[in-house]
Amino acid sequence: AGTGLGLSTAFGVVTQSGGHLRARSDPGAGSTFEIWLPVTPRASGDHLGQRTAALPSGTTTHTRVLLVEDEPGILRLTTRALQRAGFHVLTAADGRQAVELARDERRVDVVVTDLGLPDIDGQQVAGRIREHWPQVPVLYVSGFVGAHPPEVRTPEGEAFLPKPYTPDQLISAIQRLLALPIS
């Protein structure tokens, strides 16, 4: 029930990490994917939020982010990175849930939404949320390989960030939309 972007996202993350992906497919037998990543000297530790934790105190503490992402792993990691940076994160796994959540909330400061949602797309989500929060800034994210998809227009108060992105890239994009100081 996905959008078929999982493999391209995985490929982007692997290559961005200095690794490579090997695929083998045998008709009637299935496919095998091998992921090769370089060894790092760090024995353990979560890389999310290491640099984002250095944000100036108070710049994001009261900012409410509505995060809309249908991939559970990406939703979980992105939520954690935003929380570590001091954002208050509201999560929705699909567009309809996001619209309901925005309707019930007393405040939403910024919406971060995947474009390729299974029920209603990210632009429709933004339009419906703006019926309740007309001035809310929207950051669209997508796993489309390459540049900004031509059908996505980003007027004032909107921006686009391609997947995969780092926590720092996401936080910087949100800060630019909100005109918060960028560290």
mmCIF file of C-alpha atoms in Angstrom:
data_model
loop_
_atom_site.group_PDB
_atom_site.id
_atom_site.type_symbol
_atom_site.label_atom_id
_atom_site.label_comp_id
_atom_site.label_asym_id
_atom_site.label_seq_id
_atom_site.Cartn_x
_atom_site.Cartn_y
_atom_site.Cartn_z
ATOM 1 C CA ALA A 1 0.000 0.000 0.000
ATOM 2 C CA GLY A 2 3.038 2.247 -0.357
ATOM 3 C CA THR A 3 4.003 4.586 -3.156
ATOM 4 C CA GLY A 4 6.921 2.559 -4.462
ATOM 5 C CA LEU A 5 9.491 5.084 -3.268
ATOM 6 C CA GLY A 6 11.022 2.917 -0.544
ATOM 7 C CA LEU A 7 13.795 1.532 -2.728
ATOM 8 C CA SER A 8 14.765 4.954 -4.085
ATOM 9 C CA THR A 9 14.826 6.333 -0.539
ATOM 10 C CA ALA A 10 16.957 3.400 0.635
ATOM 11 C CA PHE A 11 19.298 3.906 -2.323
ATOM 12 C CA GLY A 12 19.663 7.607 -1.476
ATOM 13 C CA VAL A 13 20.402 6.928 2.197
ATOM 14 C CA VAL A 14 22.930 4.209 1.356
ATOM 15 C CA THR A 15 24.817 6.252 -1.256
ATOM 16 C CA GLN A 16 24.738 9.375 0.927
ATOM 17 C CA SER A 17 26.352 7.267 3.663
ATOM 18 C CA GLY A 18 29.181 6.229 1.343
ATOM 19 C CA GLY A 19 27.846 2.737 0.767
ATOM 20 C CA HIS A 20 26.391 0.891 -2.159
ATOM 21 C CA LEU A 21 23.388 -1.260 -2.947
ATOM 22 C CA ARG A 22 23.525 -4.456 -4.977
ATOM 23 C CA ALA A 23 20.353 -5.970 -6.461
ATOM 24 C CA ARG A 24 19.839 -9.384 -8.008
ATOM 25 C CA SER A 25 16.568 -10.594 -9.468
ATOM 26 C CA ASP A 26 15.729 -14.052 -10.740
ATOM 27 C CA PRO A 27 12.442 -14.463 -12.656
ATOM 28 C CA GLY A 28 10.039 -16.522 -10.609
ATOM 29 C CA ALA A 29 12.442 -16.702 -7.660
ATOM 30 C CA GLY A 30 12.313 -13.128 -6.350
ATOM 31 C CA SER A 31 14.849 -10.418 -5.704
ATOM 32 C CA THR A 32 17.752 -10.039 -3.311
ATOM 33 C CA PHE A 33 19.143 -6.702 -2.181
ATOM 34 C CA GLU A 34 22.491 -6.337 -0.434
ATOM 35 C CA ILE A 35 23.420 -3.130 1.343
ATOM 36 C CA TRP A 36 27.091 -2.382 1.955
ATOM 37 C CA LEU A 37 27.969 0.438 4.342
ATOM 38 C CA PRO A 38 31.419 1.635 5.419
ATOM 39 C CA VAL A 39 32.564 0.798 8.923
ATOM 40 C CA THR A 40 32.663 3.807 11.232
ATOM 41 C CA PRO A 41 34.928 4.215 14.240
ATOM 42 C CA ARG A 42 31.933 5.083 16.430
ATOM 43 C CA ALA A 43 30.950 1.898 18.278
ATOM 44 C CA SER A 44 27.478 3.040 19.182
ATOM 45 C CA GLY A 45 25.281 6.063 19.489
ATOM 46 C CA ASP A 46 22.438 7.629 17.683
ATOM 47 C CA HIS A 47 23.550 10.009 14.942
ATOM 48 C CA LEU A 48 20.206 11.791 14.917
ATOM 49 C CA GLY A 49 20.314 15.023 16.788
ATOM 50 C CA GLN A 50 24.034 15.154 17.500
ATOM 51 C CA ARG A 51 24.422 18.481 15.731
ATOM 52 C CA THR A 52 20.807 19.546 16.110
ATOM 53 C CA ALA A 53 21.150 19.406 19.899
ATOM 54 C CA ALA A 54 23.382 22.480 19.598
ATOM 55 C CA LEU A 55 20.506 24.734 18.541
ATOM 56 C CA PRO A 56 20.208 27.854 20.665
ATOM 57 C CA SER A 57 17.927 27.357 23.634
ATOM 58 C CA GLY A 58 14.378 28.588 23.124
ATOM 59 C CA THR A 59 14.417 28.883 19.317
ATOM 60 C CA THR A 60 12.194 25.841 18.791
ATOM 61 C CA THR A 61 10.833 24.994 22.231
ATOM 62 C CA HIS A 62 7.268 26.145 21.638
ATOM 63 C CA THR A 63 7.091 25.444 17.902
ATOM 64 C CA ARG A 64 4.412 22.883 17.053
ATOM 65 C CA VAL A 65 5.234 20.791 13.974
ATOM 66 C CA LEU A 66 2.565 18.630 12.347
ATOM 67 C CA LEU A 67 4.552 15.820 10.692
ATOM 68 C CA VAL A 68 2.703 13.781 8.053
ATOM 69 C CA GLU A 69 4.553 10.648 6.893
ATOM 70 C CA ASP A 70 3.176 7.238 5.885
ATOM 71 C CA GLU A 71 6.467 5.328 6.255
ATOM 72 C CA PRO A 72 6.615 4.252 9.944
ATOM 73 C CA GLY A 73 10.422 4.174 10.140
ATOM 74 C CA ILE A 74 10.828 7.630 8.620
ATOM 75 C CA LEU A 75 8.042 8.978 10.840
ATOM 76 C CA ARG A 76 9.725 7.612 13.957
ATOM 77 C CA LEU A 77 13.244 8.862 13.080
ATOM 78 C CA THR A 78 12.051 12.279 11.945
ATOM 79 C CA THR A 79 9.923 12.709 15.059
ATOM 80 C CA ARG A 80 12.895 11.864 17.261
ATOM 81 C CA ALA A 81 15.197 14.304 15.432
ATOM 82 C CA LEU A 82 12.672 17.134 15.684
ATOM 83 C CA GLN A 83 12.012 16.464 19.364
ATOM 84 C CA ARG A 84 15.743 16.477 20.108
ATOM 85 C CA ALA A 85 15.949 19.859 18.427
ATOM 86 C CA GLY A 86 13.261 21.136 20.793
ATOM 87 C CA PHE A 87 10.167 21.031 18.581
ATOM 88 C CA HIS A 88 6.800 19.809 19.861
ATOM 89 C CA VAL A 89 5.812 17.184 17.246
ATOM 90 C CA LEU A 90 2.313 16.058 16.326
ATOM 91 C CA THR A 91 2.330 13.017 14.020
ATOM 92 C CA ALA A 92 -0.052 11.678 11.411
ATOM 93 C CA ALA A 93 0.437 8.519 9.334
ATOM 94 C CA ASP A 94 -1.827 9.665 6.497
ATOM 95 C CA GLY A 95 -3.462 12.762 5.082
ATOM 96 C CA ARG A 96 -6.906 12.291 6.568
ATOM 97 C CA GLN A 97 -5.466 11.833 10.052
ATOM 98 C CA ALA A 98 -3.391 15.002 9.572
ATOM 99 C CA VAL A 99 -6.438 17.054 8.583
ATOM 100 C CA GLU A 100 -8.408 15.771 11.598
ATOM 101 C CA LEU A 101 -5.495 16.436 13.936
ATOM 102 C CA ALA A 102 -5.040 19.986 12.620
ATOM 103 C CA ARG A 103 -8.753 20.634 13.026
ATOM 104 C CA ASP A 104 -8.641 19.499 16.679
ATOM 105 C CA GLU A 105 -5.422 21.294 17.668
ATOM 106 C CA ARG A 106 -5.418 24.744 19.203
ATOM 107 C CA ARG A 107 -2.236 25.663 17.307
ATOM 108 C CA VAL A 108 -0.086 24.345 14.460
ATOM 109 C CA ASP A 109 3.015 26.398 13.592
ATOM 110 C CA VAL A 110 4.313 24.445 10.592
ATOM 111 C CA VAL A 111 3.286 21.391 8.567
ATOM 112 C CA VAL A 112 5.877 18.945 7.213
ATOM 113 C CA THR A 113 4.162 16.572 4.798
ATOM 114 C CA ASP A 114 5.237 13.859 2.421
ATOM 115 C CA LEU A 115 3.892 14.471 -1.075
ATOM 116 C CA GLY A 116 3.263 10.787 -1.835
ATOM 117 C CA LEU A 117 0.686 9.845 0.775
ATOM 118 C CA PRO A 118 -1.595 6.864 0.062
ATOM 119 C CA ASP A 119 -4.966 8.538 0.646
ATOM 120 C CA ILE A 120 -4.691 12.216 -0.262
ATOM 121 C CA ASP A 121 -1.458 13.780 -1.474
ATOM 122 C CA GLY A 122 0.589 16.290 0.482
ATOM 123 C CA GLN A 123 -0.651 19.305 -1.464
ATOM 124 C CA GLN A 124 -4.270 18.332 -0.784
ATOM 125 C CA VAL A 125 -3.398 17.859 2.894
ATOM 126 C CA ALA A 126 -1.920 21.368 3.008
ATOM 127 C CA GLY A 127 -4.986 22.842 1.297
ATOM 128 C CA ARG A 128 -7.385 21.213 3.749
ATOM 129 C CA ILE A 129 -5.290 22.178 6.769
ATOM 130 C CA ARG A 130 -5.177 25.766 5.525
ATOM 131 C CA GLU A 131 -8.972 25.854 5.705
ATOM 132 C CA HIS A 132 -8.402 25.916 9.492
ATOM 133 C CA TRP A 133 -4.921 27.482 9.633
ATOM 134 C CA PRO A 134 -4.683 29.781 6.559
ATOM 135 C CA GLN A 135 -1.214 31.161 7.303
ATOM 136 C CA VAL A 136 0.514 27.920 8.331
ATOM 137 C CA PRO A 137 3.836 27.357 6.519
ATOM 138 C CA VAL A 138 4.192 24.013 4.723
ATOM 139 C CA LEU A 139 7.343 22.014 4.017
ATOM 140 C CA TYR A 140 6.809 19.333 1.372
ATOM 141 C CA VAL A 141 9.155 16.337 1.401
ATOM 142 C CA SER A 142 9.445 13.625 -1.214
ATOM 143 C CA GLY A 143 11.562 10.647 -2.141
ATOM 144 C CA PHE A 144 11.414 11.472 -5.838
ATOM 145 C CA VAL A 145 14.916 11.044 -7.218
ATOM 146 C CA GLY A 146 16.367 14.210 -8.644
ATOM 147 C CA ALA A 147 15.242 17.765 -8.362
ATOM 148 C CA HIS A 148 12.034 19.287 -7.219
ATOM 149 C CA PRO A 149 9.070 17.638 -9.046
ATOM 150 C CA PRO A 150 7.746 20.136 -11.626
ATOM 151 C CA GLU A 151 4.118 19.819 -10.450
ATOM 152 C CA VAL A 152 4.983 21.137 -6.972
ATOM 153 C CA ARG A 153 4.809 24.917 -6.830
ATOM 154 C CA THR A 154 6.147 26.481 -3.668
ATOM 155 C CA PRO A 155 4.783 29.990 -3.229
ATOM 156 C CA GLU A 156 5.471 32.143 -0.185
ATOM 157 C CA GLY A 157 5.111 30.110 2.991
ATOM 158 C CA GLU A 158 5.965 26.806 1.300
ATOM 159 C CA ALA A 159 9.187 24.941 0.599
ATOM 160 C CA PHE A 160 10.339 21.586 -0.764
ATOM 161 C CA LEU A 161 12.991 19.242 0.680
ATOM 162 C CA PRO A 162 13.993 16.075 -1.214
ATOM 163 C CA LYS A 163 14.424 12.765 0.600
ATOM 164 C CA PRO A 164 16.693 11.549 1.920
ATOM 165 C CA TYR A 165 17.551 14.507 4.098
ATOM 166 C CA THR A 166 19.610 14.868 7.241
ATOM 167 C CA PRO A 167 18.106 16.119 10.498
ATOM 168 C CA ASP A 168 20.087 19.351 10.071
ATOM 169 C CA GLN A 169 18.674 19.904 6.570
ATOM 170 C CA LEU A 170 15.120 19.347 7.812
ATOM 171 C CA ILE A 171 15.516 21.646 10.800
ATOM 172 C CA SER A 172 17.143 24.367 8.679
ATOM 173 C CA ALA A 173 14.277 24.183 6.171
ATOM 174 C CA ILE A 174 11.713 24.505 8.965
ATOM 175 C CA GLN A 175 13.619 27.411 10.518
ATOM 176 C CA ARG A 176 13.758 29.220 7.160
ATOM 177 C CA LEU A 177 9.997 28.801 6.762
ATOM 178 C CA LEU A 178 9.394 30.150 10.247
ATOM 179 C CA ALA A 179 12.124 32.807 9.945
ATOM 180 C CA LEU A 180 13.757 31.468 13.104
ATOM 181 C CA PRO A 181 17.471 32.066 13.620
ATOM 182 C CA ILE A 182 19.561 29.356 11.979
ATOM 183 C CA SER A 183 22.559 28.181 13.975
#
